[in-house]
XYZ file of C-alpha atoms in Angstrom:
487
model
C -20.085 -15.310 -58.781
C -19.797 -18.546 -60.730
C -22.587 -21.092 -60.907
C -20.588 -23.524 -58.760
C -20.133 -20.978 -55.990
C -23.771 -19.925 -56.164
C -24.808 -23.517 -55.591
C -22.379 -23.828 -52.683
C -23.686 -20.588 -51.155
C -27.259 -21.890 -51.275
C -26.058 -25.086 -49.623
C -24.293 -23.124 -46.859
C -27.432 -21.126 -46.154
C -29.361 -24.373 -46.046
C -27.162 -25.475 -43.112
C -28.986 -22.836 -41.038
C -32.420 -24.341 -41.739
C -34.589 -24.895 -38.670
C -35.572 -28.398 -39.770
C -33.136 -31.166 -38.861
C -33.987 -33.238 -41.953
C -33.247 -30.264 -44.226
C -29.935 -29.605 -42.512
C -28.982 -33.269 -42.903
C -29.809 -33.133 -46.594
C -27.683 -30.002 -47.008
C -24.765 -31.641 -45.169
C -24.785 -34.506 -47.660
C -24.964 -32.010 -50.497
C -22.128 -29.994 -48.916
C -19.874 -33.040 -48.900
C -20.665 -33.789 -52.552
C -19.870 -30.231 -53.614
C -16.502 -30.346 -51.843
C -15.619 -33.362 -53.985
C -16.322 -31.415 -57.186
C -13.011 -30.222 -58.751
C -14.784 -27.206 -60.310
C -16.054 -26.042 -56.914
C -12.597 -26.449 -55.391
C -11.003 -24.528 -58.242
C -13.510 -21.648 -57.978
C -13.046 -21.440 -54.183
C -9.279 -21.347 -54.581
C -9.524 -18.613 -57.182
C -11.916 -16.512 -55.110
C -9.836 -16.942 -51.959
C -6.656 -15.900 -53.775
C -8.181 -12.548 -54.847
C -7.595 -9.529 -52.659
C -10.702 -8.676 -50.628
C -12.547 -5.473 -51.464
C -15.721 -3.711 -50.355
C -17.697 -4.868 -53.368
C -16.297 -8.369 -53.346
C -19.215 -10.783 -52.967
C -17.269 -13.902 -53.872
C -17.582 -16.942 -51.678
C -14.200 -17.883 -50.164
C -12.935 -20.733 -48.015
C -13.037 -18.481 -44.949
C -16.644 -17.486 -45.689
C -17.664 -21.132 -46.000
C -15.908 -21.829 -42.707
C -18.037 -19.181 -41.005
C -21.187 -20.932 -42.219
C -19.802 -24.225 -40.952
C -19.071 -22.790 -37.488
C -22.654 -21.551 -37.218
C -23.922 -25.006 -38.175
C -21.736 -26.638 -35.515
C -22.893 -24.151 -32.892
C -26.560 -24.777 -33.738
C -26.200 -28.557 -33.608
C -24.226 -28.366 -30.380
C -26.904 -26.281 -28.679
C -29.518 -28.836 -29.705
C -27.406 -31.678 -28.319
C -26.796 -29.777 -25.110
C -30.487 -29.051 -24.575
C -31.486 -32.700 -25.068
C -32.733 -34.773 -22.151
C -30.169 -36.693 -20.151
C -32.356 -39.683 -19.328
C -32.902 -41.287 -22.713
C -32.741 -44.784 -24.105
C -29.543 -46.450 -25.265
C -30.658 -46.131 -28.884
C -31.075 -42.368 -28.532
C -27.649 -42.065 -26.900
C -26.126 -44.046 -29.754
C -27.761 -41.729 -32.300
C -26.445 -38.713 -30.406
C -22.888 -40.043 -30.406
C -23.195 -40.762 -34.113
C -24.418 -37.204 -34.679
C -21.476 -35.792 -32.721
C -19.006 -37.781 -34.796
C -20.643 -36.639 -38.018
C -20.409 -32.974 -37.002
C -16.748 -33.054 -35.987
C -15.789 -35.230 -38.971
C -17.468 -32.684 -41.276
C -15.284 -29.888 -39.874
C -12.141 -32.017 -40.208
C -13.094 -32.977 -43.768
C -13.664 -29.336 -44.708
C -10.312 -28.181 -43.300
C -8.503 -30.947 -45.153
C -10.234 -30.051 -48.417
C -9.421 -26.355 -47.993
C -5.741 -26.814 -47.184
C -4.927 -29.799 -49.367
C -3.237 -27.576 -51.943
C -1.614 -25.307 -49.375
C -3.105 -23.295 -46.477
C -6.203 -21.418 -47.595
C -7.936 -20.821 -44.249
C -6.751 -18.117 -41.858
C -4.699 -19.564 -39.040
C -6.074 -17.109 -36.461
C -9.696 -18.054 -37.270
C -8.932 -21.765 -37.103
C -7.143 -21.504 -33.765
C -9.820 -19.266 -32.267
C -12.489 -21.788 -33.170
C -10.494 -24.751 -31.831
C -9.806 -22.973 -28.528
C -13.464 -21.956 -28.152
C -14.548 -25.567 -28.564
C -11.935 -26.878 -26.120
C -12.676 -24.240 -23.469
C -16.357 -25.178 -23.363
C -16.783 -28.162 -21.045
C -19.681 -29.609 -23.076
C -18.120 -29.018 -26.507
C -14.788 -30.361 -25.298
C -16.403 -33.558 -24.035
C -18.195 -33.970 -27.378
C -15.586 -32.854 -29.922
C -12.371 -32.575 -27.878
C -10.543 -35.560 -29.288
C -11.461 -34.856 -32.916
C -10.516 -31.196 -32.570
C -7.228 -32.114 -30.910
C -6.482 -34.399 -33.852
C -7.400 -31.538 -36.199
C -5.072 -29.199 -34.320
C -2.199 -31.651 -34.439
C -2.489 -32.844 -38.037
C -3.881 -29.805 -39.858
C -2.621 -26.759 -37.948
C 0.484 -27.423 -35.864
C 2.028 -29.573 -38.592
C 1.681 -26.798 -41.223
C 4.839 -24.701 -41.388
C 3.028 -21.549 -42.557
C 0.566 -21.773 -39.667
C 3.368 -22.511 -37.200
C 4.971 -19.171 -38.111
C 1.669 -17.274 -37.983
C 0.629 -18.334 -34.469
C 0.986 -15.336 -32.168
C 2.589 -15.387 -28.723
C -0.772 -15.089 -26.877
C -2.185 -17.960 -28.963
C 0.763 -20.211 -28.088
C 0.257 -19.505 -24.386
C -3.490 -20.023 -24.621
C -2.965 -23.413 -26.268
C -0.506 -24.339 -23.522
C -2.940 -23.399 -20.754
C -5.782 -25.315 -22.394
C -3.804 -28.532 -22.896
C -2.042 -28.460 -19.535
C -5.488 -28.228 -17.957
C -6.808 -31.047 -20.159
C -3.905 -33.241 -19.085
C -4.239 -32.636 -15.361
C -8.028 -32.545 -15.019
C -9.536 -35.656 -13.397
C -11.996 -36.478 -16.194
C -9.281 -36.978 -18.854
C -11.867 -37.163 -21.597
C -9.277 -36.895 -24.382
C -6.667 -39.503 -25.210
C -3.664 -38.714 -22.987
C -1.121 -39.691 -25.638
C -2.671 -37.160 -28.015
C -2.754 -34.439 -25.335
C 0.868 -35.044 -24.281
C 1.985 -34.986 -27.906
C 0.311 -31.606 -28.440
C 1.879 -30.284 -25.225
C 5.297 -31.256 -26.567
C 4.717 -29.393 -29.837
C 3.241 -26.341 -28.105
C 6.189 -26.145 -25.686
C 8.517 -26.279 -28.700
C 6.502 -23.506 -30.330
C 6.716 -21.295 -27.255
C 10.452 -21.875 -26.843
C 11.315 -21.417 -30.534
C 8.741 -18.872 -31.740
C 8.268 -16.513 -28.787
C 10.407 -14.478 -26.425
C 8.256 -15.089 -23.366
C 8.506 -18.473 -21.647
C 5.712 -19.681 -19.410
C 7.055 -20.239 -15.905
C 3.811 -22.016 -15.040
C 5.440 -25.008 -16.746
C 7.547 -25.591 -13.632
C 4.339 -26.298 -11.707
C 2.825 -28.337 -14.523
C 5.804 -30.661 -14.939
C 6.090 -31.028 -11.174
C 2.489 -32.202 -11.019
C 2.457 -34.263 -14.208
C 5.716 -36.167 -13.704
C 5.466 -36.842 -9.991
C 2.819 -39.475 -10.781
C 4.953 -41.557 -13.130
C 4.416 -44.706 -11.089
C 0.701 -44.684 -11.909
C 1.182 -43.869 -15.608
C 0.437 -46.923 -17.723
C 1.117 -45.386 -21.159
C 4.841 -44.860 -21.508
C 4.370 -42.861 -24.717
C 2.799 -40.173 -22.550
C 5.963 -40.016 -20.462
C 8.098 -39.888 -23.597
C 6.272 -36.784 -24.859
C 6.246 -35.132 -21.424
C 9.952 -35.666 -20.735
C 10.765 -34.541 -24.283
C 8.819 -31.301 -23.740
C 10.434 -30.926 -20.305
C 13.889 -31.135 -21.898
C 13.006 -28.475 -24.471
C 11.724 -26.203 -21.711
C 14.705 -26.737 -19.391
C 17.194 -26.012 -22.166
C 15.446 -22.698 -22.799
C 15.328 -21.516 -19.179
C 18.497 -23.057 -17.727
C 20.605 -19.915 -18.146
C 18.149 -17.539 -16.458
C 16.396 -19.872 -14.013
C 19.168 -22.163 -12.845
C 17.892 -22.524 -9.265
C 14.385 -23.399 -10.448
C 15.768 -25.945 -12.903
C 17.866 -27.524 -10.143
C 14.914 -27.608 -7.765
C 12.656 -29.244 -10.360
C 15.360 -31.751 -11.280
C 15.857 -32.791 -7.656
C 12.098 -33.152 -7.306
C 11.629 -35.285 -10.422
C 14.845 -37.315 -10.539
C 13.561 -40.150 -8.335
C 10.377 -40.504 -10.414
C 12.312 -40.586 -13.681
C 14.755 -43.135 -12.229
C 11.799 -45.289 -11.212
C 10.564 -45.320 -14.812
C 14.090 -46.182 -15.980
C 14.502 -49.159 -13.671
C 10.948 -50.458 -13.208
C 8.828 -49.591 -16.270
C 10.856 -51.190 -19.094
C 10.933 -48.000 -21.163
C 11.398 -47.970 -24.920
C 14.692 -46.832 -26.430
C 13.070 -43.516 -27.439
C 11.930 -42.865 -23.866
C 15.377 -43.786 -22.550
C 16.933 -41.284 -24.942
C 14.773 -38.538 -23.442
C 15.602 -39.619 -19.890
C 19.330 -39.645 -20.654
C 18.982 -36.103 -22.008
C 17.143 -35.086 -18.824
C 19.912 -36.554 -16.651
C 22.600 -34.858 -18.751
C 20.789 -31.524 -18.454
C 20.615 -31.859 -14.692
C 24.320 -32.753 -14.446
C 25.303 -29.742 -16.540
C 23.101 -27.354 -14.527
C 24.081 -28.691 -11.110
C 27.776 -29.087 -12.011
C 28.784 -26.594 -14.733
C 32.145 -27.545 -16.270
C 32.252 -30.528 -13.932
C 32.321 -28.467 -10.703
C 32.209 -30.823 -7.723
C 31.661 -28.490 -4.765
C 29.494 -25.505 -3.944
C 32.623 -23.393 -3.651
C 33.708 -24.165 -7.231
C 30.317 -23.406 -8.818
C 28.149 -26.456 -8.223
C 24.624 -25.848 -6.968
C 21.807 -27.850 -5.413
C 18.743 -26.833 -3.447
C 19.379 -29.756 -1.122
C 22.984 -30.949 -1.422
C 22.486 -34.110 0.620
C 19.440 -35.137 -1.378
C 21.213 -34.409 -4.658
C 24.220 -36.521 -3.703
C 21.901 -39.394 -2.823
C 20.224 -39.046 -6.219
C 23.630 -39.155 -7.918
C 24.420 -42.453 -6.206
C 21.085 -43.867 -7.379
C 21.727 -42.640 -10.914
C 25.217 -44.171 -10.894
C 23.751 -47.496 -9.767
C 21.086 -47.375 -12.498
C 23.680 -46.625 -15.187
C 25.979 -49.447 -14.072
C 23.054 -51.868 -14.168
C 22.017 -50.558 -17.602
C 25.475 -50.938 -19.137
C 25.843 -54.429 -17.711
C 22.425 -55.394 -19.079
C 23.379 -54.095 -22.516
C 26.399 -56.391 -22.410
C 24.339 -59.367 -21.242
C 21.758 -58.887 -23.989
C 24.505 -58.598 -26.589
C 26.053 -61.935 -25.698
C 22.854 -63.764 -26.557
C 21.795 -61.679 -29.557
C 21.620 -63.471 -32.892
C 23.472 -62.159 -35.906
C 25.954 -59.283 -35.962
C 25.504 -56.525 -33.413
C 27.290 -53.266 -32.709
C 28.935 -53.659 -29.317
C 29.587 -50.015 -28.436
C 27.074 -48.168 -26.251
C 25.550 -44.864 -27.447
C 27.717 -41.846 -26.805
C 25.144 -39.883 -24.766
C 24.855 -42.720 -22.252
C 28.653 -43.028 -22.051
C 29.019 -39.261 -21.546
C 26.466 -39.347 -18.748
C 28.189 -42.283 -17.048
C 31.562 -40.540 -17.298
C 30.125 -37.345 -15.770
C 28.625 -39.316 -12.884
C 31.912 -41.133 -12.299
C 33.716 -37.792 -12.262
C 31.397 -36.540 -9.524
C 31.567 -39.632 -7.345
C 35.077 -41.026 -7.848
C 37.743 -39.634 -5.559
C 35.413 -39.255 -2.602
C 36.206 -40.915 0.693
C 33.234 -43.242 0.230
C 33.933 -46.420 -1.724
C 30.720 -48.255 -0.797
C 27.332 -46.574 -0.465
C 23.844 -47.816 0.230
C 21.280 -46.988 -2.437
C 17.560 -47.255 -1.922
C 16.025 -49.199 -4.800
C 12.283 -49.518 -5.292
C 10.804 -52.921 -5.980
C 7.304 -53.784 -7.178
C 5.779 -56.514 -5.063
C 3.326 -59.129 -6.309
C 0.367 -57.607 -4.487
C 0.808 -54.301 -6.302
C 2.432 -52.231 -3.561
C 5.914 -50.782 -3.632
C 8.710 -51.482 -1.203
C 12.094 -49.865 -0.843
C 15.170 -51.988 -0.374
C 18.712 -50.903 0.289
C 21.570 -52.320 -1.710
C 25.304 -51.728 -1.455
C 26.949 -50.069 -4.440
C 30.703 -49.930 -4.939
C 32.332 -47.032 -6.714
C 35.818 -45.817 -7.488
C 38.708 -46.546 -9.837
C 39.075 -50.033 -8.427
C 35.569 -50.877 -9.600
C 36.322 -49.441 -13.016
C 39.440 -51.605 -13.287
C 37.382 -54.658 -12.350
C 35.245 -54.024 -15.429
C 38.370 -53.911 -17.611
C 39.746 -57.340 -16.791
C 40.901 -59.255 -19.904
C 38.775 -62.314 -19.134
C 35.549 -60.350 -19.718
C 33.763 -60.681 -23.053
C 33.782 -57.808 -25.535
C 30.148 -57.055 -24.700
C 31.028 -56.581 -21.026
C 34.349 -54.884 -21.602
C 33.954 -52.402 -24.455
C 31.313 -50.146 -22.820
C 33.635 -49.612 -19.845
C 36.537 -48.916 -22.180
C 34.310 -46.217 -23.687
C 33.582 -44.791 -20.240
C 37.279 -44.781 -19.317
C 38.199 -43.070 -22.567
C 35.621 -40.292 -22.132
C 36.425 -39.903 -18.438
C 40.151 -39.376 -19.029
C 39.441 -37.170 -22.051
C 36.987 -34.799 -20.341
C 38.632 -34.782 -16.924
C 42.368 -35.495 -17.446
C 43.393 -34.292 -13.983
C 41.113 -36.608 -12.006
C 43.093 -39.823 -12.550
C 45.109 -40.420 -9.347
C 48.810 -41.058 -9.834
C 48.550 -44.332 -7.939
C 45.883 -45.585 -10.362
C 47.858 -44.841 -13.490
C 50.282 -47.847 -13.547
C 47.656 -50.573 -12.904
C 45.259 -48.992 -15.402
C 47.961 -48.770 -18.063
C 48.980 -52.347 -17.401
C 45.405 -53.551 -17.945
C 44.994 -51.550 -21.145
C 48.259 -52.848 -22.546
C 47.196 -56.406 -21.813
C 44.016 -55.771 -23.777
C 45.966 -54.180 -26.595
C 48.318 -57.137 -26.699
C 45.383 -59.404 -27.548
C 45.002 -58.009 -31.071
C 45.446 -61.458 -32.576
C 42.571 -62.723 -30.508
C 39.137 -62.663 -32.077
C 37.267 -59.630 -30.839
C 36.818 -55.873 -31.160
C 38.390 -54.627 -27.947
C 41.779 -53.550 -29.282
C 40.670 -50.258 -30.956
C 38.859 -49.176 -27.789
C 41.840 -50.066 -25.603
C 44.120 -48.105 -27.943
C 41.794 -45.111 -27.735
C 41.987 -45.221 -23.928
C 45.756 -45.385 -24.010
C 45.910 -42.397 -26.326
C 43.643 -40.342 -24.054
C 45.688 -41.238 -20.988
C 48.895 -40.399 -22.853
C 47.502 -37.004 -23.855
C 46.365 -36.216 -20.321
C 49.443 -37.479 -18.469
C 52.164 -37.101 -21.071
C 53.016 -33.530 -20.122
C 53.465 -34.288 -16.425
C 55.331 -37.528 -17.168
C 57.752 -35.728 -19.450
C 58.449 -33.160 -16.776
C 59.327 -35.983 -14.363
C 61.668 -37.489 -16.958
C 60.026 -40.929 -17.035
C 57.364 -42.842 -18.960
C 54.788 -44.789 -17.024
C 53.780 -46.892 -20.033
C 55.060 -50.469 -20.080
C 57.427 -51.313 -22.914
C 54.791 -53.485 -24.565
C 52.588 -50.518 -25.407
C 55.253 -48.071 -26.537
C 55.109 -49.144 -30.166
C 51.325 -49.122 -30.293
C 51.104 -45.532 -29.085
């Protein structure tokens, strides 16, 4: 063993000293040695050698074992200390706790700075042991969660080495940390780890945890009380990953959970002013629910649609339609007053979702429905108000009137284009002439300043593709003469 490693070994043994002052001195010495390039180089070399019976070299894993014993000893001393102490003593204790956990984090960073040197299984076992102890978790939980996130789950080699039982253990631990009343660890950090662990389970294992249905039901039914929207972003992101993985085999459960959570997610959408990243996750959630409830656009139970409670689901669809109409109109309003150049078109995923909702609701006998919208009152309570929502092709044509600005008009041209492209047979014959007339008016305004013409042309092309075959069979063209050359 080299001189550098001999000195480090003596230091590690000194961490087990019964005297607190001696242990503190050895901790300072331990930190200095880890800054020595020669010590690092010798530890790397020893750790790279294959282990043998006669191998007495000090490795990174061996040093980690000494460090775990030191942490356990200090933790027992902290745990056995009196509860009723002065503020100064409490401050010293908190400082001691921070020093212990920061020492472990510093050691792991030093060991793995040049690539993973510590065994993943040993690291995870130690982290889980600390988090499963109520006292240790309250003392070191946040630091160890940060260690797990930054120095274990973010390392590709470790990600591939985590076993299926370890993934599930991590999930159980962090789901419990999130839902327990004390919430001693930062909820953003916990939700972020849950998202990564759910991804790990779905991508790296063959066994999905069905307990997640219960967890998401509990965690996301309290969205009204959640003040940190980043937490909701991570939770809904992990929910989407999970639902994509189980949708084929657990369709009824996915539908049931979606019907349970839809109102809460819609409340966040309309009342919480979510960030664009959170909205992206909510749009994905809505799209997932539409595809599971209505595969290939099925509208009725007889054609393949499914819902645990059909009446409730239809009511949720009306509320979602209302929220999307409001959202698209707000995007247009914000665009009119934005400074500088701005892209007018709305993101494709939002347009696809709106088109799918329109496909489900247009063509029904109802043209006006009452939707219950939740309002936040000044005294902090919530009240539900009913508002009338119009739907149908007539409403869509109202959005396509030539006098509207590009910001108001183009998103609905996008919706019309996708709607006629995905569902060519849903356009009623009676709606075709007035819709074509409107689109040709818009196309005839090419000389006018604006960006609407390409979107109007795209709509006309989609309608021509969907109705051209039937029109040809009838021996007539429904397009006005003004648009014939453009098409």
